[in-house]
Amino acid sequence: SEIDTKEPDAVYYIRYTYDNNNAIAAVTRLVIQKQIMGALTLSKIPNLNFGTIKLGSGTIQLGLEGFQVSDSPAASNGTNEGIIQLTDTRADGKWNLTLSLEDNNFKLSNSNSDSIGGRLNLSLSEGGKLRTADPNSTEPSSTLSGSGTKTYNVDVDSKKSFLEIDTNPTKVGTYQGTLNWKLSDTVN
């Protein structure tokens, strides 16, 4: 009798039961999943500043100008260091990081209905890239995968890290968006 041992990261105990003639009467498989101990956290995320634009010029790309932002009117959870840091103290853990723009748009402050669609592209050290979904197509968000503790520097090169928005038509004002960072454990 064959025992399936294809489950990843498991410990297998196989129990044979014999009859009175010392022939195998039954085979029982007990699988114990290996538990990964430790913590997985998104320790640091950057503030992102894309500057000022003129309205009515169609779809444009705004290059990343830096990591200093005003916390007014919405509070920021980011840092001015320009890094994304994932801390993983698990022995054999792997992870995925995705970035999404809430509602795929930026909202005009002091307004509930005015917004502009946008897509964010961040180029990272070590060849990494994070991109939010394109609101005008079926292009999904990108995923950054890895293992262990990693620190990525966000590239300030405006051709690599940019915000793409449609400025036609829009009202004058300050637009802000909420970025959702999703860090998830993956099966080894």
mmCIF file of C-alpha atoms in Angstrom:
data_model
loop_
_atom_site.group_PDB
_atom_site.id
_atom_site.type_symbol
_atom_site.label_atom_id
_atom_site.label_comp_id
_atom_site.label_asym_id
_atom_site.label_seq_id
_atom_site.Cartn_x
_atom_site.Cartn_y
_atom_site.Cartn_z
ATOM 1 C CA SER A 1 0.000 0.000 0.000
ATOM 2 C CA GLU A 2 1.344 3.466 -0.915
ATOM 3 C CA ILE A 3 1.241 6.432 1.443
ATOM 4 C CA ASP A 4 0.902 9.943 -0.024
ATOM 5 C CA THR A 5 3.703 12.136 1.382
ATOM 6 C CA LYS A 6 3.307 15.149 -0.878
ATOM 7 C CA GLU A 7 2.130 17.655 1.739
ATOM 8 C CA PRO A 8 4.837 20.334 2.191
ATOM 9 C CA ASP A 9 6.522 20.994 5.504
ATOM 10 C CA ALA A 10 4.924 18.085 7.332
ATOM 11 C CA VAL A 11 6.162 15.344 9.620
ATOM 12 C CA TYR A 12 4.747 11.909 8.788
ATOM 13 C CA TYR A 13 4.128 9.054 11.208
ATOM 14 C CA ILE A 14 3.088 5.791 9.602
ATOM 15 C CA ARG A 15 1.502 3.081 11.737
ATOM 16 C CA TYR A 16 1.246 -0.490 10.547
ATOM 17 C CA THR A 17 -1.304 -2.844 12.089
ATOM 18 C CA TYR A 18 -0.641 -6.590 11.705
ATOM 19 C CA ASP A 19 -3.061 -9.506 11.770
ATOM 20 C CA ASN A 20 -2.493 -12.862 13.541
ATOM 21 C CA ASN A 21 -0.371 -14.129 10.616
ATOM 22 C CA ASN A 22 2.003 -11.118 10.852
ATOM 23 C CA ALA A 23 0.633 -9.717 7.611
ATOM 24 C CA ILE A 24 -0.094 -6.016 7.355
ATOM 25 C CA ALA A 25 -3.780 -5.569 8.084
ATOM 26 C CA ALA A 26 -3.920 -1.748 7.966
ATOM 27 C CA VAL A 27 -1.706 1.241 7.331
ATOM 28 C CA THR A 28 -2.500 4.515 9.048
ATOM 29 C CA ARG A 29 -0.879 7.813 8.182
ATOM 30 C CA LEU A 30 -0.706 10.630 10.717
ATOM 31 C CA VAL A 31 0.436 14.003 9.376
ATOM 32 C CA ILE A 32 1.608 16.765 11.671
ATOM 33 C CA GLN A 33 2.068 20.143 10.009
ATOM 34 C CA LYS A 34 5.250 21.961 10.876
ATOM 35 C CA GLN A 35 4.472 25.231 12.629
ATOM 36 C CA ILE A 36 6.630 28.220 11.802
ATOM 37 C CA MET A 37 7.425 30.175 14.965
ATOM 38 C CA GLY A 38 8.269 33.854 14.918
ATOM 39 C CA ALA A 39 6.784 37.102 13.645
ATOM 40 C CA LEU A 40 6.201 38.631 10.234
ATOM 41 C CA THR A 41 5.716 42.415 10.208
ATOM 42 C CA LEU A 42 5.789 45.344 7.827
ATOM 43 C CA SER A 43 8.103 47.509 9.942
ATOM 44 C CA LYS A 44 8.473 50.613 7.764
ATOM 45 C CA ILE A 45 6.701 52.151 4.788
ATOM 46 C CA PRO A 46 7.593 55.416 3.052
ATOM 47 C CA ASN A 47 5.676 58.642 2.720
ATOM 48 C CA LEU A 48 5.369 59.467 -0.991
ATOM 49 C CA ASN A 49 5.295 63.027 -2.369
ATOM 50 C CA PHE A 50 4.490 63.590 -6.048
ATOM 51 C CA GLY A 51 4.317 67.380 -6.038
ATOM 52 C CA THR A 52 1.940 69.711 -7.868
ATOM 53 C CA ILE A 53 0.317 69.473 -11.317
ATOM 54 C CA LYS A 54 -1.707 71.627 -13.691
ATOM 55 C CA LEU A 55 -5.252 70.531 -14.383
ATOM 56 C CA GLY A 56 -6.735 69.596 -17.724
ATOM 57 C CA SER A 57 -3.681 68.083 -19.355
ATOM 58 C CA GLY A 58 -5.039 64.529 -19.730
ATOM 59 C CA THR A 59 -3.195 61.483 -18.400
ATOM 60 C CA ILE A 60 0.179 62.406 -16.912
ATOM 61 C CA GLN A 61 2.969 60.791 -14.926
ATOM 62 C CA LEU A 62 4.170 62.539 -11.814
ATOM 63 C CA GLY A 63 7.654 61.471 -10.758
ATOM 64 C CA LEU A 64 8.332 60.776 -7.121
ATOM 65 C CA GLU A 65 9.811 63.956 -5.620
ATOM 66 C CA GLY A 66 10.712 62.584 -2.212
ATOM 67 C CA PHE A 67 9.440 61.284 1.083
ATOM 68 C CA GLN A 68 8.528 64.463 2.975
ATOM 69 C CA VAL A 69 4.764 65.043 3.219
ATOM 70 C CA SER A 70 2.464 67.183 5.285
ATOM 71 C CA ASP A 71 0.337 65.231 7.730
ATOM 72 C CA SER A 72 -2.528 67.629 7.178
ATOM 73 C CA PRO A 73 -5.415 66.973 6.578
ATOM 74 C CA ALA A 74 -4.907 63.186 6.837
ATOM 75 C CA ALA A 75 -2.421 61.547 9.173
ATOM 76 C CA SER A 76 0.448 59.543 7.718
ATOM 77 C CA ASN A 77 1.762 56.206 8.947
ATOM 78 C CA GLY A 78 4.869 56.402 6.777
ATOM 79 C CA THR A 79 8.434 57.508 7.384
ATOM 80 C CA ASN A 80 10.613 60.037 5.584
ATOM 81 C CA GLU A 81 13.356 57.436 5.024
ATOM 82 C CA GLY A 82 12.156 56.142 1.651
ATOM 83 C CA ILE A 83 12.356 52.478 2.636
ATOM 84 C CA ILE A 84 10.065 49.490 2.856
ATOM 85 C CA GLN A 85 11.181 47.150 5.621
ATOM 86 C CA LEU A 86 9.781 43.678 6.227
ATOM 87 C CA THR A 87 10.857 41.938 9.416
ATOM 88 C CA ASP A 88 10.567 38.153 9.427
ATOM 89 C CA THR A 89 11.848 36.267 12.477
ATOM 90 C CA ARG A 90 10.355 32.933 11.394
ATOM 91 C CA ALA A 91 12.771 30.124 10.599
ATOM 92 C CA ASP A 92 11.526 29.126 7.153
ATOM 93 C CA GLY A 93 8.790 31.612 6.333
ATOM 94 C CA LYS A 94 8.025 33.123 2.953
ATOM 95 C CA TRP A 95 5.859 36.166 2.293
ATOM 96 C CA ASN A 96 4.084 38.261 -0.344
ATOM 97 C CA LEU A 97 3.615 42.037 -0.264
ATOM 98 C CA THR A 98 1.020 43.803 -2.406
ATOM 99 C CA LEU A 99 0.066 47.452 -2.645
ATOM 100 C CA SER A 100 -3.340 48.785 -3.618
ATOM 101 C CA LEU A 101 -4.944 52.188 -3.896
ATOM 102 C CA GLU A 102 -8.218 52.328 -2.000
ATOM 103 C CA ASP A 103 -11.116 52.612 -4.476
ATOM 104 C CA ASN A 104 -8.474 52.979 -7.274
ATOM 105 C CA ASN A 105 -8.607 56.755 -6.958
ATOM 106 C CA PHE A 106 -7.516 59.867 -5.107
ATOM 107 C CA LYS A 107 -10.184 61.956 -3.426
ATOM 108 C CA LEU A 108 -10.373 65.745 -3.301
ATOM 109 C CA SER A 109 -10.100 66.944 0.291
ATOM 110 C CA ASN A 110 -13.296 68.555 1.628
ATOM 111 C CA SER A 111 -15.384 66.650 -0.936
ATOM 112 C CA ASN A 112 -17.146 63.298 -0.922
ATOM 113 C CA SER A 113 -17.647 62.898 -4.649
ATOM 114 C CA ASP A 114 -14.704 64.488 -6.511
ATOM 115 C CA SER A 115 -11.869 62.122 -7.325
ATOM 116 C CA ILE A 116 -9.301 61.235 -9.978
ATOM 117 C CA GLY A 117 -8.207 57.771 -11.035
ATOM 118 C CA GLY A 118 -4.632 56.823 -10.448
ATOM 119 C CA ARG A 119 -1.998 54.114 -10.609
ATOM 120 C CA LEU A 120 1.201 53.992 -8.590
ATOM 121 C CA ASN A 121 4.468 52.382 -9.683
ATOM 122 C CA LEU A 122 7.367 52.031 -7.228
ATOM 123 C CA SER A 123 10.784 50.815 -8.330
ATOM 124 C CA LEU A 124 12.737 49.214 -5.472
ATOM 125 C CA SER A 125 16.321 48.223 -4.797
ATOM 126 C CA GLU A 126 17.305 44.644 -5.618
ATOM 127 C CA GLY A 127 15.122 44.783 -8.747
ATOM 128 C CA GLY A 128 11.858 44.795 -6.819
ATOM 129 C CA LYS A 129 8.733 46.557 -8.016
ATOM 130 C CA LEU A 130 5.335 47.337 -6.548
ATOM 131 C CA ARG A 131 2.487 48.551 -8.723
ATOM 132 C CA THR A 132 -1.150 49.226 -7.919
ATOM 133 C CA ALA A 133 -3.857 48.013 -10.263
ATOM 134 C CA ASP A 134 -4.622 50.138 -13.309
ATOM 135 C CA PRO A 135 -8.151 51.577 -12.909
ATOM 136 C CA ASN A 136 -8.548 51.808 -16.700
ATOM 137 C CA SER A 137 -7.682 48.190 -17.528
ATOM 138 C CA THR A 138 -7.649 44.697 -16.087
ATOM 139 C CA GLU A 139 -3.953 44.953 -15.147
ATOM 140 C CA PRO A 140 -3.699 43.712 -11.533
ATOM 141 C CA SER A 141 -1.456 44.904 -8.730
ATOM 142 C CA SER A 142 2.029 43.425 -8.669
ATOM 143 C CA THR A 143 3.299 41.205 -5.874
ATOM 144 C CA LEU A 144 6.698 41.365 -4.199
ATOM 145 C CA SER A 145 7.702 37.928 -2.874
ATOM 146 C CA GLY A 146 10.519 36.975 -0.570
ATOM 147 C CA SER A 147 11.691 35.357 2.634
ATOM 148 C CA GLY A 148 13.474 36.569 5.727
ATOM 149 C CA THR A 149 13.970 40.173 6.768
ATOM 150 C CA LYS A 150 14.334 42.552 3.804
ATOM 151 C CA THR A 151 14.814 46.278 3.370
ATOM 152 C CA TYR A 152 14.030 47.881 0.014
ATOM 153 C CA ASN A 153 14.962 51.443 -0.961
ATOM 154 C CA VAL A 154 12.372 53.227 -3.094
ATOM 155 C CA ASP A 155 14.012 54.641 -6.238
ATOM 156 C CA VAL A 156 13.441 58.416 -6.570
ATOM 157 C CA ASP A 157 14.122 58.298 -10.328
ATOM 158 C CA SER A 158 10.947 59.852 -11.800
ATOM 159 C CA LYS A 159 10.983 57.439 -14.749
ATOM 160 C CA LYS A 160 10.914 54.429 -12.408
ATOM 161 C CA SER A 161 8.773 55.530 -9.455
ATOM 162 C CA PHE A 162 5.762 57.543 -10.507
ATOM 163 C CA LEU A 163 2.092 58.263 -10.109
ATOM 164 C CA GLU A 164 -0.021 58.137 -13.249
ATOM 165 C CA ILE A 165 -3.301 60.076 -13.091
ATOM 166 C CA ASP A 166 -5.994 61.416 -15.368
ATOM 167 C CA THR A 167 -6.331 65.156 -14.697
ATOM 168 C CA ASN A 168 -9.210 65.800 -17.070
ATOM 169 C CA PRO A 169 -11.676 66.993 -15.769
ATOM 170 C CA THR A 170 -10.889 67.800 -12.149
ATOM 171 C CA LYS A 171 -11.401 70.539 -9.616
ATOM 172 C CA VAL A 172 -8.582 72.568 -8.081
ATOM 173 C CA GLY A 173 -7.570 71.321 -4.641
ATOM 174 C CA THR A 174 -5.575 68.788 -2.703
ATOM 175 C CA TYR A 175 -6.080 65.151 -3.633
ATOM 176 C CA GLN A 176 -5.032 62.337 -1.347
ATOM 177 C CA GLY A 177 -5.295 58.589 -1.594
ATOM 178 C CA THR A 178 -5.045 55.735 0.867
ATOM 179 C CA LEU A 179 -2.510 53.043 0.074
ATOM 180 C CA ASN A 180 -3.261 49.599 1.471
ATOM 181 C CA TRP A 181 -0.189 47.472 2.161
ATOM 182 C CA LYS A 182 -0.965 43.745 2.424
ATOM 183 C CA LEU A 183 1.707 41.452 3.834
ATOM 184 C CA SER A 184 0.770 37.783 3.794
ATOM 185 C CA ASP A 185 2.415 34.529 4.791
ATOM 186 C CA THR A 186 2.823 32.054 1.940
ATOM 187 C CA VAL A 187 3.053 28.289 2.015
ATOM 188 C CA ASN A 188 6.618 27.031 1.690
#
